[in-house]
PDB file of C-alpha atoms in Angstrom:
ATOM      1  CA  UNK G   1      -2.394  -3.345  24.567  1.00  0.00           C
ATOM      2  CA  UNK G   2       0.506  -5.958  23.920  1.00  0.00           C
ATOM      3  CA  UNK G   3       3.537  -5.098  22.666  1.00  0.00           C
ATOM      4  CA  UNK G   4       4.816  -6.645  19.835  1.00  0.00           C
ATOM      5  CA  UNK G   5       7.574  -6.457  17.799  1.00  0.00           C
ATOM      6  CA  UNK G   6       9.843  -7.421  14.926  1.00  0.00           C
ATOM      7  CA  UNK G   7      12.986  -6.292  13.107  1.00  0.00           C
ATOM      8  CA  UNK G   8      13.075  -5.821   9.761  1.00  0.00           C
ATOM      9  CA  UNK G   9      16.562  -6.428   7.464  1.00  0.00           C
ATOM     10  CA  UNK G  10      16.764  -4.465   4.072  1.00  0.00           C
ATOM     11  CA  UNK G  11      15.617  -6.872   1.279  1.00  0.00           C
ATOM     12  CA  UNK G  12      18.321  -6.537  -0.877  1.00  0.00           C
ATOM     13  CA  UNK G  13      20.874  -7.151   2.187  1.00  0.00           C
ATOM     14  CA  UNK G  14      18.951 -10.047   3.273  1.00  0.00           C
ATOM     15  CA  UNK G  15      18.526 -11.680   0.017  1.00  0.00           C
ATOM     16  CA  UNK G  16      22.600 -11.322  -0.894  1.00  0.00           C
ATOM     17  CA  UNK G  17      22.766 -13.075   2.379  1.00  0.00           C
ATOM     18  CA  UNK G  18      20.482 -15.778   2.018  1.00  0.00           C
ATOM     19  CA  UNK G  19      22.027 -16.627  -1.621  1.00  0.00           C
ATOM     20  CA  UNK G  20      25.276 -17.321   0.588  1.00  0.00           C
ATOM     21  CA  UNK G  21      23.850 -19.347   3.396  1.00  0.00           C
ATOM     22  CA  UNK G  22      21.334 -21.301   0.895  1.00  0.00           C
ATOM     23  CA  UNK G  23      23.120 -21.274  -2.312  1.00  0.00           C
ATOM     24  CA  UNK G  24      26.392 -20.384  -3.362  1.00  0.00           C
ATOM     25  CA  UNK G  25      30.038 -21.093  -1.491  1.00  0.00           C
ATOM     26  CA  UNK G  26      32.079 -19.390  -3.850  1.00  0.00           C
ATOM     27  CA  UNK G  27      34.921 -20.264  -6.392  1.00  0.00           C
ATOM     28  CA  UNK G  28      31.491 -21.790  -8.739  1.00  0.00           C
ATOM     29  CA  UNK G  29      30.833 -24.241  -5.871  1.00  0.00           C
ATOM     30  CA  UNK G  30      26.973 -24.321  -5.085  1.00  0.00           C
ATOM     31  CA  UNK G  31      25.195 -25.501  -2.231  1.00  0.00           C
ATOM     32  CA  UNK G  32      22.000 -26.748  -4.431  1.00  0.00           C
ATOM     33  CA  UNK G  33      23.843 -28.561  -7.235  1.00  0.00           C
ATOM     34  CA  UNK G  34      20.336 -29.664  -8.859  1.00  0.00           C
ATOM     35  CA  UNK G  35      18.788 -26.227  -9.369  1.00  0.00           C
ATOM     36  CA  UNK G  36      21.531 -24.981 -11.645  1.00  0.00           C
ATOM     37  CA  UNK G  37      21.635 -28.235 -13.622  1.00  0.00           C
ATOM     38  CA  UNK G  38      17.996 -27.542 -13.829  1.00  0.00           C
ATOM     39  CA  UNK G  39      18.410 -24.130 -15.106  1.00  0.00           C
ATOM     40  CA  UNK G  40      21.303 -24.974 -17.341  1.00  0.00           C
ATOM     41  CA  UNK G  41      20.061 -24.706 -20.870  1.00  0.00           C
ATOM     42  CA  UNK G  42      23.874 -25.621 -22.580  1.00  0.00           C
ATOM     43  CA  UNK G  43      26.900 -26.919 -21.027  1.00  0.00           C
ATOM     44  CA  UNK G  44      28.904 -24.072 -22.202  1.00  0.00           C
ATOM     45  CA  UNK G  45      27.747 -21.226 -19.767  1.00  0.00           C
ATOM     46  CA  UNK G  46      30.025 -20.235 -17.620  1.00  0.00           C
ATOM     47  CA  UNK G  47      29.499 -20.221 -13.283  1.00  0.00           C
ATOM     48  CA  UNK G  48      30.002 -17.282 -12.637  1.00  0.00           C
ATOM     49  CA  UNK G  49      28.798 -15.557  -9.092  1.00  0.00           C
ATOM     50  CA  UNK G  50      26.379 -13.081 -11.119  1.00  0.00           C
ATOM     51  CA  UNK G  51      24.524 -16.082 -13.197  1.00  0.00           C
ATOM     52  CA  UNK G  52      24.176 -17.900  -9.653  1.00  0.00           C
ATOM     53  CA  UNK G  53      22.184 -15.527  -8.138  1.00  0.00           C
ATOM     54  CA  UNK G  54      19.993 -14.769 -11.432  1.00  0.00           C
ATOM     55  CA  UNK G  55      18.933 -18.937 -10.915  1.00  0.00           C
ATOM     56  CA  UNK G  56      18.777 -17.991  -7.202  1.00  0.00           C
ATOM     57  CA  UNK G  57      16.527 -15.472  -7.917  1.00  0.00           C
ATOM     58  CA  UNK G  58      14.407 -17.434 -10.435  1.00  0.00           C
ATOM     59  CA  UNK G  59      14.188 -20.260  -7.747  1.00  0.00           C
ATOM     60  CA  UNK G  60      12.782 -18.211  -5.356  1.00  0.00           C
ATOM     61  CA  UNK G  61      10.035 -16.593  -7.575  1.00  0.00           C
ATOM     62  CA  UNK G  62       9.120 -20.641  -8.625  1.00  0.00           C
ATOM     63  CA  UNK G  63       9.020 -21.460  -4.592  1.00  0.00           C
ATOM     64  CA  UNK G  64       7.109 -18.429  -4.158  1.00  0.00           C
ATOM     65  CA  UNK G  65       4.751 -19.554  -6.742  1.00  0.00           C
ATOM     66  CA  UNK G  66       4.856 -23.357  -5.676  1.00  0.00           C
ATOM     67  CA  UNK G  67       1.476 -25.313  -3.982  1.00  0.00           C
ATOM     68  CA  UNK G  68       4.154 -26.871  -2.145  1.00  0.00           C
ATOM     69  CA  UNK G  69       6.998 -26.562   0.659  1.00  0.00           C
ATOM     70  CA  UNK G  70       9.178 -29.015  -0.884  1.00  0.00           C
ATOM     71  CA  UNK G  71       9.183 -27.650  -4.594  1.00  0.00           C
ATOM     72  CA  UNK G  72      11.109 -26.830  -6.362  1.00  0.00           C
ATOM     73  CA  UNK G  73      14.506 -26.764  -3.749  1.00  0.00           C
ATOM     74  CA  UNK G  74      12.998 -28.306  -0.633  1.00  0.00           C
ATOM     75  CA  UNK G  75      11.870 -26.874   2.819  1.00  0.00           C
ATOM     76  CA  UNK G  76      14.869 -25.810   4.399  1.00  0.00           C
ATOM     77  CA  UNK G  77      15.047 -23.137   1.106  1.00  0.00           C
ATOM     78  CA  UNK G  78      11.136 -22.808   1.498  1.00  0.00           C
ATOM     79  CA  UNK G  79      11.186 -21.372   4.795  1.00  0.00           C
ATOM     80  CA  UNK G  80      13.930 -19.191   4.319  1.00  0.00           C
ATOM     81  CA  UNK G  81      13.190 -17.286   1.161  1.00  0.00           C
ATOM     82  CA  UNK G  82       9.462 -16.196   2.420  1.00  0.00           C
ATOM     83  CA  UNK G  83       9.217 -12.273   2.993  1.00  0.00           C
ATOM     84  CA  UNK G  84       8.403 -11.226   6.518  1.00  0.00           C
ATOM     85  CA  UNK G  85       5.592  -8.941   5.286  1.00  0.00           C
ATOM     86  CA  UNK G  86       3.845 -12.696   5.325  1.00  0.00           C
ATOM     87  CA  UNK G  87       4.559 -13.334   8.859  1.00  0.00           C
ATOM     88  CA  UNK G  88       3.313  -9.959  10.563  1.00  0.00           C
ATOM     89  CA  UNK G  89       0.216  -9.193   8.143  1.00  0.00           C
ATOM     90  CA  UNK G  90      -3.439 -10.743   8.421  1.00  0.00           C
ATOM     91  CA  UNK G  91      -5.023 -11.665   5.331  1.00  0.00           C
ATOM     92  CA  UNK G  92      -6.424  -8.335   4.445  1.00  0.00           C
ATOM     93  CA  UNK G  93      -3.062  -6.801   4.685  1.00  0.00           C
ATOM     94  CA  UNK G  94      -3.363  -5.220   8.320  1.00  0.00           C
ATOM     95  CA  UNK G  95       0.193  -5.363  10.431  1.00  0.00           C
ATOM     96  CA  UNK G  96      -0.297  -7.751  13.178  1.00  0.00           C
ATOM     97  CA  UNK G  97       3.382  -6.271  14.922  1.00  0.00           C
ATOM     98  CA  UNK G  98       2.958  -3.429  17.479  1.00  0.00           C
ATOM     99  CA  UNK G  99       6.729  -1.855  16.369  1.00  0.00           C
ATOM    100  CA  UNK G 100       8.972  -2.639  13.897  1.00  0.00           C
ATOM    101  CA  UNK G 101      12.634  -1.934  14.071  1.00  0.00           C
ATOM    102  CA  UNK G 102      15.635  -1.774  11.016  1.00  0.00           C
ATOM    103  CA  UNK G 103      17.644  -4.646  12.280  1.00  0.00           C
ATOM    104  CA  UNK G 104      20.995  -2.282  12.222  1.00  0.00           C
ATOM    105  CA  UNK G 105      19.072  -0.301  15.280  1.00  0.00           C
ATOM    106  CA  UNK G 106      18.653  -3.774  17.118  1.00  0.00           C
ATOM    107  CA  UNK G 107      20.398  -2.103  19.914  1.00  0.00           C
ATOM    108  CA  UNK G 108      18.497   0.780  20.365  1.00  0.00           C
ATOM    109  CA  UNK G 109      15.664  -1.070  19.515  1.00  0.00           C
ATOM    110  CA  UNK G 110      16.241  -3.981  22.368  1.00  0.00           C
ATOM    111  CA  UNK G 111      16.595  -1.430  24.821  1.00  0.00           C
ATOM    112  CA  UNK G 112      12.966   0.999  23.561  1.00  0.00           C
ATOM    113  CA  UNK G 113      11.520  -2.263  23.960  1.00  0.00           C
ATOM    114  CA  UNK G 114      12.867  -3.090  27.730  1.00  0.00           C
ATOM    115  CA  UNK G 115      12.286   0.625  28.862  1.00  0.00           C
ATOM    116  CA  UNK G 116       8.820  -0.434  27.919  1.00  0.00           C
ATOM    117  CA  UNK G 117       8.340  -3.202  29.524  1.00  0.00           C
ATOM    118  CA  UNK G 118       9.450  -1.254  32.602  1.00  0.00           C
ATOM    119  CA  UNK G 119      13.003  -3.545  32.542  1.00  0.00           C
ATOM    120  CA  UNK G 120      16.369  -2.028  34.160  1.00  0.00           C
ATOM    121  CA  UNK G 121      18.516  -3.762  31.913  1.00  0.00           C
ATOM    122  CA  UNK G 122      20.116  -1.751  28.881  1.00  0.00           C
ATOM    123  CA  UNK G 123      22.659  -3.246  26.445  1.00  0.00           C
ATOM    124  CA  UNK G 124      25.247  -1.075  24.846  1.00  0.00           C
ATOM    125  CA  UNK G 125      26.357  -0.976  21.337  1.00  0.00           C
ATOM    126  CA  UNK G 126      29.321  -2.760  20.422  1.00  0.00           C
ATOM    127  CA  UNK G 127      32.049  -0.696  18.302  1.00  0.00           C
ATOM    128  CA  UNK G 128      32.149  -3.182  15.456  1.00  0.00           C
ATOM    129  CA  UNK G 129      28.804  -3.211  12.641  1.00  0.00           C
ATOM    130  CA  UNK G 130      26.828  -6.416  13.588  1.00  0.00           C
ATOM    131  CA  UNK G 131      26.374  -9.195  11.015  1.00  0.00           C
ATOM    132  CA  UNK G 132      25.998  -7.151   7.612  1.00  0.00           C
ATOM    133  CA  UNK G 133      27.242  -9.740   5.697  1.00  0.00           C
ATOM    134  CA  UNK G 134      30.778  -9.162   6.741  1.00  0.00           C
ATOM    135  CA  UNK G 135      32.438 -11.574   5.135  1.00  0.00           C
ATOM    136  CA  UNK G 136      30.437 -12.330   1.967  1.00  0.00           C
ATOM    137  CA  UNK G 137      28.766  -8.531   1.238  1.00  0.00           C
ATOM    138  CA  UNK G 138      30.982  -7.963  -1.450  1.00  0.00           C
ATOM    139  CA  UNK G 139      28.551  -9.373  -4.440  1.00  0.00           C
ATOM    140  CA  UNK G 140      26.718  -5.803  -5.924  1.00  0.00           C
ATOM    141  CA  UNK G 141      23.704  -7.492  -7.625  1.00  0.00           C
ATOM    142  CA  UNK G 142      22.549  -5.634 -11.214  1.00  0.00           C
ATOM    143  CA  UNK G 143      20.063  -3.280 -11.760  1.00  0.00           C
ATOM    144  CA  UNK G 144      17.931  -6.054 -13.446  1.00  0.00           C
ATOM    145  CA  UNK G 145      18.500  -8.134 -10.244  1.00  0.00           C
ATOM    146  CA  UNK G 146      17.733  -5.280  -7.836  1.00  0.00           C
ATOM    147  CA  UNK G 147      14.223  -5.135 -10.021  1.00  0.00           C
ATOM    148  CA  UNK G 148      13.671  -8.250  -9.856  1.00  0.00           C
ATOM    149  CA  UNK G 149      14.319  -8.365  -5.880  1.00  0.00           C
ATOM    150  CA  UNK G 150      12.478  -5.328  -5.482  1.00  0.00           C
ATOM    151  CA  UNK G 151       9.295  -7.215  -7.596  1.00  0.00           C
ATOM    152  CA  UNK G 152       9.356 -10.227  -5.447  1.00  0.00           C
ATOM    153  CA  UNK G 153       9.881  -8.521  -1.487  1.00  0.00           C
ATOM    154  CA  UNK G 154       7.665  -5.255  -2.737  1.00  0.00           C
ATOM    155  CA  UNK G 155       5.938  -5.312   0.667  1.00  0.00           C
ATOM    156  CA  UNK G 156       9.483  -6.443   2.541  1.00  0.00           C
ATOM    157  CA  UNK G 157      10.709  -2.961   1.082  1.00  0.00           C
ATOM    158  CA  UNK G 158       7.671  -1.121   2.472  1.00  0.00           C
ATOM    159  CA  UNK G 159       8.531  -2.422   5.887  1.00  0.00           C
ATOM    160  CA  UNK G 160      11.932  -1.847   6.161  1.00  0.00           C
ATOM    161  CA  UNK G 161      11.148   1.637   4.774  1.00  0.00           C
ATOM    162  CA  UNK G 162       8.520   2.294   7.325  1.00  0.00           C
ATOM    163  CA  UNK G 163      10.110   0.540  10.104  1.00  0.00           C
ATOM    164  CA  UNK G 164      11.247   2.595  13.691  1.00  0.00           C
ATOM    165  CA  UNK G 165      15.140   4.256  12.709  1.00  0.00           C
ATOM    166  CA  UNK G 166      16.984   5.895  15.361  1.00  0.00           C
TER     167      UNK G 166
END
């Protein structure tokens, strides 16, 4: 039997993060000026961080549901915005990964892996929290965002839930 494995981030985390790589710089500035002009319906609503990550959040449903990498926001968005339950599942739904570790345990979950693999080396946790979106964490998204992020990485949730803790 090969081992396999993966790490899993919690969806909500990851998704606050990807909004700040793919999306949104701060002070109103965005990284994908087009899709909020495309979302704008009047000239008078405000950019504000929270309204930003509701079109963030609608752009990745309308990629999800797109025949096509390049629509609506392009590849680069494309293939960052897919849940990982698509990249370790079959078709019918089966896990394809032998274990599956919470990223924060990467650690502990580096070194499970090397003791079975039969590998000496060991790596040791570092004091400070590894990248939890450190600098740009601070954005709490609503309960009707949390719903809808919760709607569109259902079976992301289920594998961070079920993945290896220590």
């Amino acid at each position: 039997n090969t081992l396999s494995f993966a790490f899993s981030r919690e969806p909500t985390q990851r998704c606050i993060s990807m909004f700040y790589y793919l999306y949104w710089q701060g002070k109103g500035a965005l990284r994908i000026k087009s899709a909020i002009k495309q979302s704008l319906k009047t000239r008078t609503l405000q950019f504000n961080t929270s309204y930003a990550f509701d079109v963030f959040l609608d752009n990745i449903q309308k990629t999800l549901e797109s025949d096509s990498i390049y629509e609506p926001l392009g590849s680069h968005f494309s293939t960052h915005i897919v849940p990982m339950w698509n990249d370790v599942t079959d078709f019918e739904g089966n896990i394809l990964i032998t274990k599956i570790f919470r990223l924060e345990n990467l650690i502990e979950g580096l070194n499970q892996v090397f003791e079975e693999c039969e590998l000496e080396k060991r790596l040791k946790r570092e004091e400070r929290k590894l990248n939890q979106n450190s600098s740009k964490g601070h954005y709490k998204p609503s309960k009707n965002q949390i719903s809808k992020i919760e709607s569109i990485y259902s079976y992301d949730f289920e594998l961070y839930e079920n993945a290896i803790r220590f």
